Amino acid sequence: MIDYHEPVYRPPAEGNSFILQVAIGCSYNKCAFCSMYETKKFHVRSLHDIKEDIDIMAYHSETRRVFLADGDALACETDFLVEILDYLKMKFPKLQRVASYASPYNLLEKSDEQLALLREHGLSLVYYGIESGNHELLKYVNKPMHPDKMVEGLNKATKANMKISATVILGLGGKGMSKEHIEDTAKLVNKCEHINYLSTLQLGLTDTKEDAFFERFEKKGKPFEFASDLDMLEEQKQFIAQINPKKAIIFRSNHASNALPLKGTLPKDKENLLEVLDSALDDETLLRPKFLRGF
Ligand code: SF4
Protein backbone atom coordinates (compact mmCIF):
# COMPACT_ATOMS: atom_id res chain seq x y z
CA MET A 1 0.00 0.00 0.00
CA ILE A 2 1.16 3.48 -0.81
CA ASP A 3 1.80 5.62 2.25
CA TYR A 4 0.30 8.94 1.12
CA HIS A 5 1.17 12.24 2.76
CA GLU A 6 -2.35 13.33 3.65
CA PRO A 7 -4.39 15.28 2.77
CA VAL A 8 -4.31 14.43 -0.91
CA TYR A 9 -6.24 16.54 -3.42
CA ARG A 10 -6.93 15.86 -7.07
CA PRO A 11 -9.26 17.36 -9.68
CA PRO A 12 -12.69 15.66 -10.06
CA ALA A 13 -11.68 14.26 -13.46
CA GLU A 14 -8.78 12.37 -11.87
CA GLY A 15 -11.05 10.21 -9.72
CA ASN A 16 -9.90 7.01 -11.41
CA SER A 17 -6.26 7.97 -11.82
CA PHE A 18 -3.25 6.68 -9.96
CA ILE A 19 -2.29 9.62 -7.75
CA LEU A 20 1.47 9.84 -7.53
CA GLN A 21 2.93 12.33 -5.08
CA VAL A 22 6.12 13.67 -6.61
CA ALA A 23 6.27 16.75 -4.38
CA ILE A 24 4.47 17.47 -1.15
CA GLY A 25 2.43 20.65 -0.70
CA CYS A 26 2.67 23.84 -2.74
CA SER A 27 5.87 25.89 -3.05
CA TYR A 28 3.86 29.13 -2.97
CA ASN A 29 1.19 28.22 -0.41
CA LYS A 30 0.10 31.83 0.17
CA CYS A 31 -3.16 32.29 -1.73
CA ALA A 32 -5.58 33.78 0.79
CA PHE A 33 -8.49 31.51 -0.22
CA CYS A 34 -6.61 28.20 -0.36
CA SER A 35 -6.14 25.92 2.60
CA MET A 36 -5.33 22.75 0.69
CA TYR A 37 -1.69 22.51 1.68
CA GLU A 38 -1.57 24.73 4.76
CA THR A 39 -0.44 21.83 6.95
CA LYS A 40 2.39 20.81 4.61
CA LYS A 41 5.87 22.16 4.12
CA PHE A 42 6.78 22.05 0.46
CA HIS A 43 9.40 19.52 -0.54
CA VAL A 44 10.21 17.34 -3.50
CA ARG A 45 10.20 13.64 -2.76
CA SER A 46 13.19 11.49 -3.56
CA LEU A 47 13.26 9.69 -6.88
CA HIS A 48 13.78 6.48 -4.93
CA ASP A 49 10.53 6.93 -2.95
CA ILE A 50 8.55 7.97 -6.03
CA LYS A 51 9.73 4.93 -7.99
CA GLU A 52 8.88 2.76 -5.03
CA ASP A 53 5.27 4.05 -5.16
CA ILE A 54 5.15 3.36 -8.89
CA ASP A 55 6.48 -0.17 -8.29
CA ILE A 56 3.76 -0.77 -5.69
CA MET A 57 1.11 0.21 -8.26
CA ALA A 58 2.80 -1.64 -11.12
CA TYR A 59 0.79 -4.79 -10.42
CA HIS A 60 -2.14 -2.83 -11.83
CA SER A 61 -0.84 -2.93 -15.37
CA GLU A 62 -4.17 -1.63 -16.71
CA THR A 63 -3.44 1.85 -15.32
CA ARG A 64 -4.15 4.38 -18.03
CA ARG A 65 -4.14 7.67 -16.16
CA VAL A 66 -1.74 9.15 -13.65
CA PHE A 67 -2.03 12.42 -11.74
CA LEU A 68 1.20 13.93 -10.42
CA ALA A 69 0.47 15.47 -7.02
CA ASP A 70 0.53 17.50 -4.82
CA GLY A 71 -0.30 21.06 -5.80
CA ASP A 72 2.95 21.97 -7.44
CA ALA A 73 4.54 19.03 -9.23
CA LEU A 74 5.71 21.30 -12.03
CA ALA A 75 7.95 23.16 -9.60
CA CYS A 76 10.22 20.11 -9.87
CA GLU A 77 13.20 20.18 -12.20
CA THR A 78 12.32 19.18 -15.76
CA ASP A 79 14.89 16.34 -15.96
CA PHE A 80 13.55 14.92 -12.72
CA LEU A 81 10.00 14.92 -14.08
CA VAL A 82 11.14 13.39 -17.37
CA GLU A 83 12.71 10.51 -15.47
CA ILE A 84 9.44 9.93 -13.61
CA LEU A 85 7.40 10.14 -16.82
CA ASP A 86 9.67 7.61 -18.51
CA TYR A 87 9.45 5.26 -15.55
CA LEU A 88 5.66 5.50 -15.60
CA LYS A 89 5.61 4.67 -19.29
CA MET A 90 7.83 1.67 -18.71
CA LYS A 91 5.72 0.32 -15.83
CA PHE A 92 2.30 1.05 -17.30
CA PRO A 93 2.25 -0.03 -20.96
CA LYS A 94 -1.35 1.17 -21.41
CA LEU A 95 -0.68 4.66 -20.05
CA GLN A 96 -2.68 7.24 -21.98
CA ARG A 97 -2.55 10.38 -19.90
CA VAL A 98 -0.39 12.00 -17.26
CA ALA A 99 -1.66 15.21 -15.70
CA SER A 100 -0.65 17.64 -12.96
CA TYR A 101 -1.59 20.99 -11.53
CA ALA A 102 0.31 23.92 -13.02
CA SER A 103 0.55 27.22 -11.18
CA PRO A 104 0.90 30.50 -13.08
CA TYR A 105 4.49 30.59 -11.83
CA ASN A 106 5.31 27.09 -13.11
CA LEU A 107 4.30 27.78 -16.69
CA LEU A 108 6.30 31.00 -16.84
CA GLU A 109 9.36 29.49 -15.22
CA LYS A 110 9.59 26.57 -17.62
CA SER A 111 10.98 27.40 -21.05
CA ASP A 112 9.15 26.46 -24.26
CA GLU A 113 11.70 23.69 -24.76
CA GLN A 114 11.19 22.31 -21.25
CA LEU A 115 7.41 22.25 -21.66
CA ALA A 116 7.77 20.56 -25.05
CA LEU A 117 10.09 17.97 -23.49
CA LEU A 118 7.59 17.22 -20.72
CA ARG A 119 4.85 16.84 -23.31
CA GLU A 120 7.00 14.56 -25.42
CA HIS A 121 7.58 12.33 -22.39
CA GLY A 122 3.89 12.09 -21.58
CA LEU A 123 2.64 15.07 -19.55
CA SER A 124 -0.40 15.89 -21.64
CA LEU A 125 -2.80 17.79 -19.37
CA VAL A 126 -2.33 20.61 -16.86
CA TYR A 127 -4.90 21.89 -14.36
CA TYR A 128 -4.57 25.61 -13.89
CA GLY A 129 -6.27 27.91 -11.39
CA ILE A 130 -7.07 31.18 -13.15
CA GLU A 131 -9.28 32.14 -10.17
CA SER A 132 -9.83 35.65 -11.60
CA GLY A 133 -8.67 37.77 -14.50
CA ASN A 134 -8.86 40.97 -12.43
CA HIS A 135 -5.40 42.02 -11.32
CA GLU A 136 -6.57 44.06 -8.33
CA LEU A 137 -8.61 41.15 -7.01
CA LEU A 138 -5.70 38.77 -7.54
CA LYS A 139 -3.59 41.10 -5.41
CA TYR A 140 -6.28 41.21 -2.72
CA VAL A 141 -6.30 37.41 -2.49
CA ASN A 142 -2.50 37.22 -2.60
CA LYS A 143 -2.15 35.48 -5.93
CA PRO A 144 -0.89 38.61 -7.64
CA MET A 145 0.04 37.32 -11.10
CA HIS A 146 -0.73 39.80 -13.87
CA PRO A 147 -3.52 38.47 -16.12
CA ASP A 148 -1.42 39.07 -19.25
CA LYS A 149 1.28 36.89 -17.75
CA MET A 150 -1.30 34.18 -17.13
CA VAL A 151 -2.32 34.33 -20.78
CA GLU A 152 1.36 34.08 -21.72
CA GLY A 153 1.85 31.00 -19.52
CA LEU A 154 -1.32 29.30 -20.73
CA ASN A 155 -0.39 29.93 -24.35
CA LYS A 156 3.02 28.39 -23.67
CA ALA A 157 1.31 25.20 -22.52
CA THR A 158 -0.88 25.20 -25.64
CA LYS A 159 2.19 25.73 -27.82
CA ALA A 160 3.75 22.69 -26.16
CA ASN A 161 0.63 20.75 -27.21
CA MET A 162 -0.55 20.26 -23.65
CA LYS A 163 -4.24 20.34 -22.88
CA ILE A 164 -5.41 22.87 -20.31
CA SER A 165 -8.15 22.49 -17.76
CA ALA A 166 -8.68 25.85 -16.07
CA THR A 167 -10.78 26.90 -13.10
CA VAL A 168 -12.37 30.18 -12.08
CA ILE A 169 -13.71 30.96 -8.59
CA LEU A 170 -17.19 32.46 -8.55
CA GLY A 171 -17.73 34.89 -5.71
CA LEU A 172 -14.00 35.51 -5.23
CA GLY A 173 -14.51 39.27 -5.19
CA GLY A 174 -17.63 39.05 -3.04
CA LYS A 175 -20.51 41.32 -3.88
CA GLY A 176 -18.23 44.38 -4.12
CA MET A 177 -15.93 43.29 -6.95
CA SER A 178 -18.21 40.96 -8.83
CA LYS A 179 -18.50 42.96 -12.05
CA GLU A 180 -14.80 43.53 -12.65
CA HIS A 181 -14.00 39.97 -11.55
CA ILE A 182 -16.27 38.46 -14.18
CA GLU A 183 -15.56 40.90 -17.01
CA ASP A 184 -11.80 40.60 -16.69
CA THR A 185 -11.91 36.83 -16.27
CA ALA A 186 -13.91 36.44 -19.48
CA LYS A 187 -11.43 38.75 -21.23
CA LEU A 188 -8.54 36.60 -20.05
CA VAL A 189 -10.21 33.42 -21.30
CA ASN A 190 -10.95 35.03 -24.65
CA LYS A 191 -7.30 36.02 -25.10
CA CYS A 192 -6.04 32.46 -24.67
CA GLU A 193 -5.24 30.40 -27.74
CA HIS A 194 -7.00 27.35 -26.39
CA ILE A 195 -8.33 26.45 -23.00
CA ASN A 196 -9.65 22.92 -23.56
CA TYR A 197 -11.70 22.59 -20.39
CA LEU A 198 -13.03 25.37 -18.21
CA SER A 199 -14.86 24.99 -14.94
CA THR A 200 -16.13 27.15 -12.14
CA LEU A 201 -15.99 26.64 -8.38
CA GLN A 202 -17.91 28.60 -5.79
CA LEU A 203 -15.81 30.35 -3.19
CA GLY A 204 -15.68 28.53 0.12
CA LEU A 205 -13.34 29.48 2.93
CA THR A 206 -12.21 27.22 5.73
CA ASP A 207 -12.23 28.52 9.33
CA THR A 208 -8.44 28.68 9.16
CA LYS A 209 -8.56 31.19 6.30
CA GLU A 210 -11.61 33.36 6.89
CA ASP A 211 -10.23 36.04 9.20
CA ALA A 212 -7.05 36.68 7.24
CA PHE A 213 -9.02 36.70 3.97
CA PHE A 214 -11.48 39.32 5.24
CA GLU A 215 -8.64 41.41 6.72
CA ARG A 216 -6.93 41.65 3.35
CA PHE A 217 -10.05 43.24 1.84
CA GLU A 218 -10.59 45.51 4.84
CA LYS A 219 -7.03 46.82 4.59
CA LYS A 220 -7.75 47.86 1.01
CA GLY A 221 -10.87 49.71 2.15
CA LYS A 222 -13.22 47.20 0.47
CA PRO A 223 -14.82 45.04 3.18
CA PHE A 224 -15.69 41.64 1.78
CA GLU A 225 -19.33 40.66 1.59
CA PHE A 226 -20.00 37.04 0.62
CA ALA A 227 -21.91 36.56 -2.61
CA SER A 228 -25.05 34.44 -2.24
CA ASP A 229 -25.76 31.40 -4.43
CA LEU A 230 -27.94 33.56 -6.63
CA ASP A 231 -25.22 36.21 -6.92
CA MET A 232 -22.82 33.51 -8.02
CA LEU A 233 -25.27 32.13 -10.55
CA GLU A 234 -25.65 35.65 -11.91
CA GLU A 235 -21.83 35.79 -12.14
CA GLN A 236 -21.89 32.43 -13.91
CA LYS A 237 -24.43 33.79 -16.36
CA GLN A 238 -22.46 36.97 -17.08
CA PHE A 239 -19.27 34.95 -17.41
CA ILE A 240 -20.69 32.47 -19.92
CA ALA A 241 -22.37 35.27 -21.87
CA GLN A 242 -19.04 37.07 -22.28
CA ILE A 243 -16.96 34.06 -23.32
CA ASN A 244 -16.08 34.12 -27.00
CA PRO A 245 -13.16 31.73 -27.26
CA LYS A 246 -10.77 31.35 -30.17
CA LYS A 247 -11.36 27.57 -30.06
CA ALA A 248 -14.17 25.51 -28.55
CA ILE A 249 -14.07 25.09 -24.77
CA ILE A 250 -15.66 22.22 -22.88
CA PHE A 251 -17.36 23.94 -19.97
CA ARG A 252 -18.26 22.26 -16.69
CA SER A 253 -19.39 23.34 -13.26
CA ASN A 254 -19.16 19.83 -11.83
CA HIS A 255 -17.06 20.64 -8.76
CA ALA A 256 -18.83 19.73 -5.52
CA SER A 257 -18.93 23.39 -4.47
CA ASN A 258 -21.34 24.42 -7.24
CA ALA A 259 -25.00 25.18 -6.58
CA LEU A 260 -25.86 24.26 -10.16
CA PRO A 261 -24.01 21.61 -12.15
CA LEU A 262 -23.68 22.65 -15.80
CA LYS A 263 -22.02 21.17 -18.84
CA GLY A 264 -21.70 22.15 -22.44
CA THR A 265 -19.37 23.35 -25.15
CA LEU A 266 -18.70 27.04 -25.66
CA PRO A 267 -19.64 28.90 -27.70
CA LYS A 268 -21.95 26.25 -29.27
CA ASP A 269 -24.11 25.67 -26.18
CA LYS A 270 -24.02 29.20 -24.82
CA GLU A 271 -27.73 29.92 -25.28
CA ASN A 272 -28.75 26.60 -23.68
CA LEU A 273 -26.53 27.17 -20.68
CA LEU A 274 -27.87 30.69 -20.24
CA GLU A 275 -31.44 29.37 -20.35
CA VAL A 276 -30.66 26.78 -17.66
CA LEU A 277 -29.14 29.53 -15.54
CA ASP A 278 -32.16 31.77 -16.03
CA SER A 279 -34.44 28.95 -14.88
CA ALA A 280 -32.33 28.38 -11.76
CA LEU A 281 -32.26 32.10 -11.01
CA ASP A 282 -36.07 32.05 -11.13
CA ASP A 283 -36.49 28.89 -9.10
CA GLU A 284 -34.05 28.20 -6.25
CA THR A 285 -35.43 24.69 -5.75
CA LEU A 286 -33.37 23.72 -8.80
CA LEU A 287 -30.16 24.33 -6.84
CA ARG A 288 -28.16 21.52 -5.27
CA PRO A 289 -28.89 21.51 -1.52
CA LYS A 290 -26.05 22.89 0.60
CA PHE A 291 -25.55 19.64 2.53
CA LEU A 292 -24.63 17.91 -0.75
CA ARG A 293 -21.87 20.38 -1.49
CA GLY A 294 -18.27 20.64 -0.45
CA PHE A 295 -15.17 22.61 -1.29
S1 SF4 B 1 -4.25 28.02 -4.99
FE1 SF4 B 1 -2.61 26.80 -5.92
S2 SF4 B 1 -0.81 28.20 -5.88
FE2 SF4 B 1 -2.31 29.02 -4.41
S3 SF4 B 1 -1.71 28.14 -2.43
FE3 SF4 B 1 -3.31 26.79 -3.32
S4 SF4 B 1 -2.16 25.21 -4.40
FE4 SF4 B 1 -0.72 26.89 -4.03
Tab-separated table of C-alpha atoms and ligand atoms in Angstrom:
chain	number	residue	atom	x	y	z
A	1	MET	CA	0.000	0.000	0.000
A	2	ILE	CA	1.161	3.484	-0.810
A	3	ASP	CA	1.801	5.615	2.249
A	4	TYR	CA	0.302	8.936	1.116
A	5	HIS	CA	1.169	12.235	2.762
A	6	GLU	CA	-2.354	13.327	3.646
A	7	PRO	CA	-4.387	15.276	2.774
A	8	VAL	CA	-4.309	14.426	-0.913
A	9	TYR	CA	-6.243	16.537	-3.419
A	10	ARG	CA	-6.935	15.864	-7.071
A	11	PRO	CA	-9.263	17.357	-9.676
A	12	PRO	CA	-12.690	15.664	-10.055
A	13	ALA	CA	-11.684	14.262	-13.459
A	14	GLU	CA	-8.780	12.368	-11.872
A	15	GLY	CA	-11.051	10.215	-9.718
A	16	ASN	CA	-9.900	7.012	-11.413
A	17	SER	CA	-6.258	7.967	-11.820
A	18	PHE	CA	-3.250	6.682	-9.962
A	19	ILE	CA	-2.294	9.616	-7.746
A	20	LEU	CA	1.467	9.838	-7.532
A	21	GLN	CA	2.927	12.328	-5.084
A	22	VAL	CA	6.124	13.666	-6.613
A	23	ALA	CA	6.274	16.746	-4.379
A	24	ILE	CA	4.466	17.471	-1.152
A	25	GLY	CA	2.430	20.650	-0.701
A	26	CYS	CA	2.668	23.839	-2.736
A	27	SER	CA	5.869	25.891	-3.051
A	28	TYR	CA	3.855	29.135	-2.972
A	29	ASN	CA	1.186	28.225	-0.409
A	30	LYS	CA	0.098	31.835	0.169
A	31	CYS	CA	-3.164	32.289	-1.729
A	32	ALA	CA	-5.579	33.781	0.790
A	33	PHE	CA	-8.489	31.513	-0.221
A	34	CYS	CA	-6.609	28.204	-0.359
A	35	SER	CA	-6.140	25.922	2.605
A	36	MET	CA	-5.327	22.749	0.691
A	37	TYR	CA	-1.691	22.513	1.680
A	38	GLU	CA	-1.571	24.731	4.756
A	39	THR	CA	-0.438	21.833	6.952
A	40	LYS	CA	2.392	20.808	4.611
A	41	LYS	CA	5.875	22.158	4.121
A	42	PHE	CA	6.782	22.047	0.460
A	43	HIS	CA	9.400	19.516	-0.544
A	44	VAL	CA	10.206	17.343	-3.504
A	45	ARG	CA	10.196	13.639	-2.761
A	46	SER	CA	13.195	11.488	-3.562
A	47	LEU	CA	13.255	9.694	-6.878
A	48	HIS	CA	13.776	6.483	-4.931
A	49	ASP	CA	10.529	6.933	-2.954
A	50	ILE	CA	8.551	7.975	-6.027
A	51	LYS	CA	9.730	4.934	-7.991
A	52	GLU	CA	8.877	2.759	-5.033
A	53	ASP	CA	5.274	4.045	-5.162
A	54	ILE	CA	5.150	3.360	-8.895
A	55	ASP	CA	6.475	-0.166	-8.290
A	56	ILE	CA	3.760	-0.772	-5.687
A	57	MET	CA	1.109	0.205	-8.262
A	58	ALA	CA	2.799	-1.635	-11.123
A	59	TYR	CA	0.786	-4.793	-10.422
A	60	HIS	CA	-2.137	-2.828	-11.826
A	61	SER	CA	-0.841	-2.933	-15.374
A	62	GLU	CA	-4.173	-1.628	-16.714
A	63	THR	CA	-3.441	1.855	-15.321
A	64	ARG	CA	-4.148	4.384	-18.035
A	65	ARG	CA	-4.142	7.668	-16.162
A	66	VAL	CA	-1.743	9.153	-13.645
A	67	PHE	CA	-2.026	12.422	-11.736
A	68	LEU	CA	1.197	13.934	-10.423
A	69	ALA	CA	0.470	15.468	-7.019
A	70	ASP	CA	0.528	17.503	-4.821
A	71	GLY	CA	-0.301	21.063	-5.805
A	72	ASP	CA	2.952	21.969	-7.436
A	73	ALA	CA	4.538	19.032	-9.235
A	74	LEU	CA	5.708	21.304	-12.028
A	75	ALA	CA	7.949	23.158	-9.597
A	76	CYS	CA	10.225	20.113	-9.866
A	77	GLU	CA	13.205	20.175	-12.199
A	78	THR	CA	12.316	19.182	-15.758
A	79	ASP	CA	14.888	16.340	-15.960
A	80	PHE	CA	13.551	14.915	-12.716
A	81	LEU	CA	9.996	14.918	-14.085
A	82	VAL	CA	11.142	13.393	-17.370
A	83	GLU	CA	12.708	10.510	-15.473
A	84	ILE	CA	9.437	9.933	-13.608
A	85	LEU	CA	7.402	10.137	-16.820
A	86	ASP	CA	9.670	7.609	-18.512
A	87	TYR	CA	9.453	5.264	-15.550
A	88	LEU	CA	5.664	5.498	-15.600
A	89	LYS	CA	5.608	4.666	-19.289
A	90	MET	CA	7.833	1.671	-18.707
A	91	LYS	CA	5.719	0.319	-15.825
A	92	PHE	CA	2.299	1.047	-17.304
A	93	PRO	CA	2.253	-0.034	-20.957
A	94	LYS	CA	-1.346	1.174	-21.411
A	95	LEU	CA	-0.675	4.657	-20.048
A	96	GLN	CA	-2.676	7.243	-21.975
A	97	ARG	CA	-2.548	10.382	-19.899
A	98	VAL	CA	-0.386	11.997	-17.255
A	99	ALA	CA	-1.658	15.212	-15.698
A	100	SER	CA	-0.647	17.640	-12.961
A	101	TYR	CA	-1.591	20.989	-11.530
A	102	ALA	CA	0.313	23.921	-13.015
A	103	SER	CA	0.554	27.217	-11.181
A	104	PRO	CA	0.897	30.498	-13.082
A	105	TYR	CA	4.494	30.589	-11.830
A	106	ASN	CA	5.311	27.092	-13.109
A	107	LEU	CA	4.297	27.785	-16.690
A	108	LEU	CA	6.297	31.000	-16.839
A	109	GLU	CA	9.362	29.494	-15.217
A	110	LYS	CA	9.588	26.568	-17.620
A	111	SER	CA	10.983	27.395	-21.053
A	112	ASP	CA	9.153	26.455	-24.259
A	113	GLU	CA	11.700	23.686	-24.760
A	114	GLN	CA	11.186	22.313	-21.246
A	115	LEU	CA	7.413	22.246	-21.655
A	116	ALA	CA	7.772	20.559	-25.050
A	117	LEU	CA	10.091	17.967	-23.489
A	118	LEU	CA	7.593	17.219	-20.718
A	119	ARG	CA	4.852	16.839	-23.312
A	120	GLU	CA	6.998	14.556	-25.421
A	121	HIS	CA	7.579	12.329	-22.393
A	122	GLY	CA	3.894	12.094	-21.577
A	123	LEU	CA	2.641	15.070	-19.550
A	124	SER	CA	-0.401	15.886	-21.638
A	125	LEU	CA	-2.802	17.794	-19.372
A	126	VAL	CA	-2.334	20.605	-16.862
A	127	TYR	CA	-4.902	21.886	-14.361
A	128	TYR	CA	-4.571	25.614	-13.888
A	129	GLY	CA	-6.272	27.915	-11.393
A	130	ILE	CA	-7.067	31.181	-13.152
A	131	GLU	CA	-9.277	32.144	-10.172
A	132	SER	CA	-9.826	35.645	-11.599
A	133	GLY	CA	-8.667	37.769	-14.497
A	134	ASN	CA	-8.858	40.967	-12.434
A	135	HIS	CA	-5.403	42.015	-11.320
A	136	GLU	CA	-6.575	44.063	-8.332
A	137	LEU	CA	-8.605	41.152	-7.014
A	138	LEU	CA	-5.703	38.770	-7.541
A	139	LYS	CA	-3.586	41.101	-5.414
A	140	TYR	CA	-6.279	41.211	-2.724
A	141	VAL	CA	-6.296	37.415	-2.494
A	142	ASN	CA	-2.503	37.221	-2.596
A	143	LYS	CA	-2.148	35.481	-5.935
A	144	PRO	CA	-0.889	38.608	-7.645
A	145	MET	CA	0.036	37.319	-11.097
A	146	HIS	CA	-0.725	39.802	-13.870
A	147	PRO	CA	-3.524	38.467	-16.119
A	148	ASP	CA	-1.417	39.074	-19.253
A	149	LYS	CA	1.280	36.891	-17.753
A	150	MET	CA	-1.296	34.181	-17.130
A	151	VAL	CA	-2.320	34.327	-20.783
A	152	GLU	CA	1.357	34.076	-21.716
A	153	GLY	CA	1.850	31.000	-19.518
A	154	LEU	CA	-1.319	29.302	-20.732
A	155	ASN	CA	-0.394	29.929	-24.354
A	156	LYS	CA	3.020	28.391	-23.675
A	157	ALA	CA	1.310	25.201	-22.521
A	158	THR	CA	-0.877	25.198	-25.641
A	159	LYS	CA	2.188	25.731	-27.821
A	160	ALA	CA	3.751	22.689	-26.157
A	161	ASN	CA	0.631	20.755	-27.212
A	162	MET	CA	-0.555	20.257	-23.652
A	163	LYS	CA	-4.245	20.336	-22.884
A	164	ILE	CA	-5.407	22.873	-20.306
A	165	SER	CA	-8.153	22.489	-17.764
A	166	ALA	CA	-8.679	25.851	-16.066
A	167	THR	CA	-10.784	26.897	-13.097
A	168	VAL	CA	-12.375	30.182	-12.080
A	169	ILE	CA	-13.710	30.956	-8.592
A	170	LEU	CA	-17.186	32.460	-8.545
A	171	GLY	CA	-17.732	34.886	-5.709
A	172	LEU	CA	-14.004	35.513	-5.232
A	173	GLY	CA	-14.510	39.273	-5.191
A	174	GLY	CA	-17.631	39.051	-3.040
A	175	LYS	CA	-20.507	41.324	-3.876
A	176	GLY	CA	-18.234	44.377	-4.117
A	177	MET	CA	-15.926	43.293	-6.952
A	178	SER	CA	-18.211	40.961	-8.832
A	179	LYS	CA	-18.504	42.958	-12.053
A	180	GLU	CA	-14.797	43.527	-12.650
A	181	HIS	CA	-13.996	39.973	-11.549
A	182	ILE	CA	-16.270	38.459	-14.178
A	183	GLU	CA	-15.558	40.896	-17.008
A	184	ASP	CA	-11.797	40.602	-16.693
A	185	THR	CA	-11.913	36.830	-16.268
A	186	ALA	CA	-13.913	36.441	-19.479
A	187	LYS	CA	-11.426	38.745	-21.230
A	188	LEU	CA	-8.537	36.597	-20.050
A	189	VAL	CA	-10.208	33.415	-21.295
A	190	ASN	CA	-10.951	35.030	-24.650
A	191	LYS	CA	-7.301	36.022	-25.105
A	192	CYS	CA	-6.039	32.462	-24.669
A	193	GLU	CA	-5.237	30.405	-27.739
A	194	HIS	CA	-6.999	27.348	-26.393
A	195	ILE	CA	-8.326	26.445	-22.995
A	196	ASN	CA	-9.646	22.918	-23.562
A	197	TYR	CA	-11.703	22.587	-20.389
A	198	LEU	CA	-13.030	25.366	-18.212
A	199	SER	CA	-14.864	24.994	-14.942
A	200	THR	CA	-16.126	27.149	-12.136
A	201	LEU	CA	-15.992	26.643	-8.383
A	202	GLN	CA	-17.911	28.602	-5.794
A	203	LEU	CA	-15.807	30.347	-3.187
A	204	GLY	CA	-15.682	28.530	0.116
A	205	LEU	CA	-13.335	29.482	2.933
A	206	THR	CA	-12.211	27.216	5.732
A	207	ASP	CA	-12.227	28.524	9.326
A	208	THR	CA	-8.437	28.683	9.158
A	209	LYS	CA	-8.558	31.191	6.301
A	210	GLU	CA	-11.609	33.357	6.887
A	211	ASP	CA	-10.230	36.041	9.203
A	212	ALA	CA	-7.051	36.681	7.242
A	213	PHE	CA	-9.022	36.702	3.974
A	214	PHE	CA	-11.482	39.323	5.240
A	215	GLU	CA	-8.640	41.412	6.718
A	216	ARG	CA	-6.935	41.652	3.346
A	217	PHE	CA	-10.053	43.245	1.839
A	218	GLU	CA	-10.594	45.509	4.836
A	219	LYS	CA	-7.029	46.823	4.590
A	220	LYS	CA	-7.751	47.861	1.006
A	221	GLY	CA	-10.870	49.706	2.148
A	222	LYS	CA	-13.225	47.200	0.466
A	223	PRO	CA	-14.816	45.044	3.182
A	224	PHE	CA	-15.691	41.643	1.777
A	225	GLU	CA	-19.325	40.656	1.591
A	226	PHE	CA	-19.998	37.041	0.623
A	227	ALA	CA	-21.910	36.560	-2.613
A	228	SER	CA	-25.055	34.436	-2.238
A	229	ASP	CA	-25.758	31.401	-4.426
A	230	LEU	CA	-27.944	33.557	-6.628
A	231	ASP	CA	-25.215	36.208	-6.920
A	232	MET	CA	-22.822	33.505	-8.018
A	233	LEU	CA	-25.274	32.134	-10.553
A	234	GLU	CA	-25.646	35.646	-11.906
A	235	GLU	CA	-21.831	35.789	-12.143
A	236	GLN	CA	-21.892	32.433	-13.914
A	237	LYS	CA	-24.426	33.790	-16.362
A	238	GLN	CA	-22.461	36.965	-17.082
A	239	PHE	CA	-19.274	34.950	-17.407
A	240	ILE	CA	-20.694	32.470	-19.917
A	241	ALA	CA	-22.370	35.273	-21.869
A	242	GLN	CA	-19.040	37.065	-22.282
A	243	ILE	CA	-16.957	34.062	-23.321
A	244	ASN	CA	-16.082	34.119	-27.003
A	245	PRO	CA	-13.157	31.728	-27.256
A	246	LYS	CA	-10.768	31.351	-30.169
A	247	LYS	CA	-11.361	27.571	-30.062
A	248	ALA	CA	-14.169	25.510	-28.552
A	249	ILE	CA	-14.065	25.085	-24.769
A	250	ILE	CA	-15.665	22.215	-22.882
A	251	PHE	CA	-17.362	23.944	-19.973
A	252	ARG	CA	-18.264	22.264	-16.691
A	253	SER	CA	-19.392	23.341	-13.261
A	254	ASN	CA	-19.157	19.832	-11.826
A	255	HIS	CA	-17.063	20.638	-8.756
A	256	ALA	CA	-18.826	19.729	-5.523
A	257	SER	CA	-18.933	23.394	-4.468
A	258	ASN	CA	-21.343	24.418	-7.243
A	259	ALA	CA	-24.999	25.182	-6.578
A	260	LEU	CA	-25.858	24.261	-10.157
A	261	PRO	CA	-24.011	21.606	-12.153
A	262	LEU	CA	-23.682	22.648	-15.801
A	263	LYS	CA	-22.016	21.173	-18.844
A	264	GLY	CA	-21.702	22.147	-22.444
A	265	THR	CA	-19.366	23.349	-25.148
A	266	LEU	CA	-18.698	27.039	-25.658
A	267	PRO	CA	-19.641	28.897	-27.700
A	268	LYS	CA	-21.951	26.249	-29.269
A	269	ASP	CA	-24.105	25.667	-26.180
A	270	LYS	CA	-24.021	29.198	-24.821
A	271	GLU	CA	-27.727	29.920	-25.284
A	272	ASN	CA	-28.754	26.604	-23.677
A	273	LEU	CA	-26.533	27.169	-20.676
A	274	LEU	CA	-27.868	30.690	-20.238
A	275	GLU	CA	-31.436	29.368	-20.352
A	276	VAL	CA	-30.663	26.779	-17.658
A	277	LEU	CA	-29.136	29.531	-15.537
A	278	ASP	CA	-32.158	31.769	-16.027
A	279	SER	CA	-34.443	28.946	-14.880
A	280	ALA	CA	-32.332	28.381	-11.762
A	281	LEU	CA	-32.264	32.101	-11.014
A	282	ASP	CA	-36.072	32.055	-11.133
A	283	ASP	CA	-36.489	28.889	-9.103
A	284	GLU	CA	-34.046	28.204	-6.247
A	285	THR	CA	-35.429	24.694	-5.752
A	286	LEU	CA	-33.371	23.720	-8.804
A	287	LEU	CA	-30.157	24.332	-6.839
A	288	ARG	CA	-28.161	21.525	-5.275
A	289	PRO	CA	-28.887	21.508	-1.520
A	290	LYS	CA	-26.050	22.888	0.600
A	291	PHE	CA	-25.554	19.636	2.530
A	292	LEU	CA	-24.634	17.905	-0.745
A	293	ARG	CA	-21.874	20.383	-1.489
A	294	GLY	CA	-18.267	20.637	-0.452
A	295	PHE	CA	-15.173	22.611	-1.285
B	1	SF4	S1	-4.255	28.015	-4.992
B	1	SF4	FE1	-2.609	26.805	-5.922
B	1	SF4	S2	-0.811	28.203	-5.883
B	1	SF4	FE2	-2.307	29.016	-4.415
B	1	SF4	S3	-1.711	28.143	-2.430
B	1	SF4	FE3	-3.315	26.793	-3.320
B	1	SF4	S4	-2.158	25.213	-4.402
B	1	SF4	FE4	-0.720	26.894	-4.028
